[in-house]
Amino acid sequence: MRKPIIAGNWKLNKTVGESVSFTEELKTSICTMDENSLPEVVIAPVFTALVSVSEILSCDCIKLAAQNCYWEASGAFTGEVSVDILKDLGCSYIIIGHSERRQYFSETDEMINKKAKAILAADIIPIICCGETLEQREEGLTDSHIASQIKAALEGISKEDIARSVIAYEPIWAIGTGKTCDSIEANRVIKMIRNVVEEVSGKASADAIRILYGGSVKPSTIEEQMTQSDIDGALVGGASLKVSDFAGIIEGCIKAQTVCEA
Ligand code: PGA
């Protein structure tokens, strides 16, 4: 059984103070939920809020993620933050290869592979994002594009490390648009990603790796998404910025699990 993950990617939002009050409120809200059926809840604030948020995450029920990292450990790399520094702050996940980083900051598959290796070497979990543009989808290139992103990201990584990694399938046309990918189609692409993982790393890694869906996930969409066979959770942008929405998504995930187990 793969434990579901609900991860909130705050992107460039919230001051330190806002991040801290959000986290306090989220903790209170999660306390009322059934501990045994909680998914792994992950929040990814901006770099500058990581210390303060980490200090108040006394409970194990919320984990901390960074939105990016650099692959070198230290040196003359102005403006960058290393994996070890993020680990020291309490991050247990790091999001890499988000389409916004690929699009606005020219990140390549090769850079994402270097980041994934550095993260895994530090015993942290990478959340590796992939996804197609609308044009690629319309031209029938979705599967080949995503397969090549995944193969490049996982190049040279051991089976054990691949098994504990996380992938997020995020169709670019669904991010921040309110237009969610149909859950049957999202599940089909995620199954295809699992087959690619099996091809490069074997069945045990493919069975273990958690693959999330991202792109306009809301409290009203999560239940249907989580009842699909291969969707192991969600990477949430806009709806992770309000406690009531994010808590609603966590609750929907719990509900869907109960339905699946029944
Ligand atoms: P969205 O963003 O939920 O606002 O569509 C998702 C993401 O970019 O991870």
PDB file of N, CA, C and O and ligand atoms in Angstrom, residues 9 11 98 170 174-176 215-216 235-238, ligand 1:
ATOM      1  N   ASN A   9       2.061  23.475  -2.605  1.00  0.00           N
ATOM      2  CA  ASN A   9       3.153  24.268  -3.183  1.00  0.00           C
ATOM      3  C   ASN A   9       2.718  25.737  -3.138  1.00  0.00           C
ATOM      4  O   ASN A   9       1.883  26.151  -3.930  1.00  0.00           O
ATOM      5  N   LYS A  11       4.339  28.346  -3.830  1.00  0.00           N
ATOM      6  CA  LYS A  11       4.963  29.206  -4.860  1.00  0.00           C
ATOM      7  C   LYS A  11       5.440  30.507  -4.226  1.00  0.00           C
ATOM      8  O   LYS A  11       5.852  30.499  -3.075  1.00  0.00           O
ATOM      9  N   HIS A  98       9.500  21.753 -11.489  1.00  0.00           N
ATOM     10  CA  HIS A  98       8.163  22.319 -11.703  1.00  0.00           C
ATOM     11  C   HIS A  98       8.141  23.036 -13.050  1.00  0.00           C
ATOM     12  O   HIS A  98       9.131  23.649 -13.447  1.00  0.00           O
ATOM     13  N   GLU A 170       1.791  16.912 -13.718  1.00  0.00           N
ATOM     14  CA  GLU A 170       1.067  18.186 -13.735  1.00  0.00           C
ATOM     15  C   GLU A 170       0.937  18.705 -15.164  1.00  0.00           C
ATOM     16  O   GLU A 170       1.855  19.369 -15.681  1.00  0.00           O
ATOM     17  N   ALA A 174      -3.362  22.666 -17.060  1.00  0.00           N
ATOM     18  CA  ALA A 174      -4.292  22.561 -15.914  1.00  0.00           C
ATOM     19  C   ALA A 174      -3.791  23.357 -14.713  1.00  0.00           C
ATOM     20  O   ALA A 174      -4.527  23.533 -13.733  1.00  0.00           O
ATOM     21  N   ILE A 175      -2.545  23.835 -14.767  1.00  0.00           N
ATOM     22  CA  ILE A 175      -1.970  24.529 -13.606  1.00  0.00           C
ATOM     23  C   ILE A 175      -2.490  25.964 -13.517  1.00  0.00           C
ATOM     24  O   ILE A 175      -2.299  26.759 -14.448  1.00  0.00           O
ATOM     25  N   GLY A 176      -3.151  26.254 -12.407  1.00  0.00           N
ATOM     26  CA  GLY A 176      -3.615  27.611 -12.138  1.00  0.00           C
ATOM     27  C   GLY A 176      -4.706  28.098 -13.077  1.00  0.00           C
ATOM     28  O   GLY A 176      -4.996  29.286 -13.133  1.00  0.00           O
ATOM     29  N   GLY A 215      -2.635  20.174 -10.706  1.00  0.00           N
ATOM     30  CA  GLY A 215      -3.258  21.011 -11.737  1.00  0.00           C
ATOM     31  C   GLY A 215      -4.691  21.288 -11.354  1.00  0.00           C
ATOM     32  O   GLY A 215      -5.568  20.456 -11.577  1.00  0.00           O
ATOM     33  N   SER A 216      -4.907  22.459 -10.700  1.00  0.00           N
ATOM     34  CA  SER A 216      -6.246  22.890 -10.292  1.00  0.00           C
ATOM     35  C   SER A 216      -6.982  21.878  -9.405  1.00  0.00           C
ATOM     36  O   SER A 216      -8.198  21.700  -9.534  1.00  0.00           O
ATOM     37  N   LEU A 235      -0.433  17.377  -5.752  1.00  0.00           N
ATOM     38  CA  LEU A 235       0.409  18.554  -5.543  1.00  0.00           C
ATOM     39  C   LEU A 235      -0.506  19.743  -5.829  1.00  0.00           C
ATOM     40  O   LEU A 235      -1.020  19.880  -6.945  1.00  0.00           O
ATOM     41  N   VAL A 236      -0.721  20.541  -4.809  1.00  0.00           N
ATOM     42  CA  VAL A 236      -1.760  21.572  -4.877  1.00  0.00           C
ATOM     43  C   VAL A 236      -1.130  22.964  -4.847  1.00  0.00           C
ATOM     44  O   VAL A 236      -0.318  23.253  -3.966  1.00  0.00           O
ATOM     45  N   GLY A 237      -1.494  23.812  -5.775  1.00  0.00           N
ATOM     46  CA  GLY A 237      -0.990  25.182  -5.786  1.00  0.00           C
ATOM     47  C   GLY A 237      -1.994  26.130  -5.139  1.00  0.00           C
ATOM     48  O   GLY A 237      -2.062  26.255  -3.917  1.00  0.00           O
ATOM     49  N   GLY A 238      -2.821  26.771  -5.959  1.00  0.00           N
ATOM     50  CA  GLY A 238      -3.779  27.786  -5.495  1.00  0.00           C
ATOM     51  C   GLY A 238      -4.594  27.379  -4.277  1.00  0.00           C
ATOM     52  O   GLY A 238      -4.715  28.144  -3.316  1.00  0.00           O
TER      53      GLY A 238
HETATM   54  P1  PGA B   1      -2.600  24.791  -9.090  1.00  0.00           P
HETATM   55  O1  PGA B   1      -0.999  24.577  -9.120  1.00  0.00           O
HETATM   56  O2  PGA B   1      -3.145  23.844  -8.061  1.00  0.00           O
HETATM   57  O3  PGA B   1      -2.774  26.229  -8.693  1.00  0.00           O
HETATM   58  O4  PGA B   1      -3.101  24.493 -10.439  1.00  0.00           O
HETATM   59  C1  PGA B   1      -0.450  23.303  -9.044  1.00  0.00           C
HETATM   60  C2  PGA B   1       1.053  23.367  -9.126  1.00  0.00           C
HETATM   61  O5  PGA B   1       1.573  24.225  -9.849  1.00  0.00           O
HETATM   62  O6  PGA B   1       1.743  22.591  -8.452  1.00  0.00           O
END
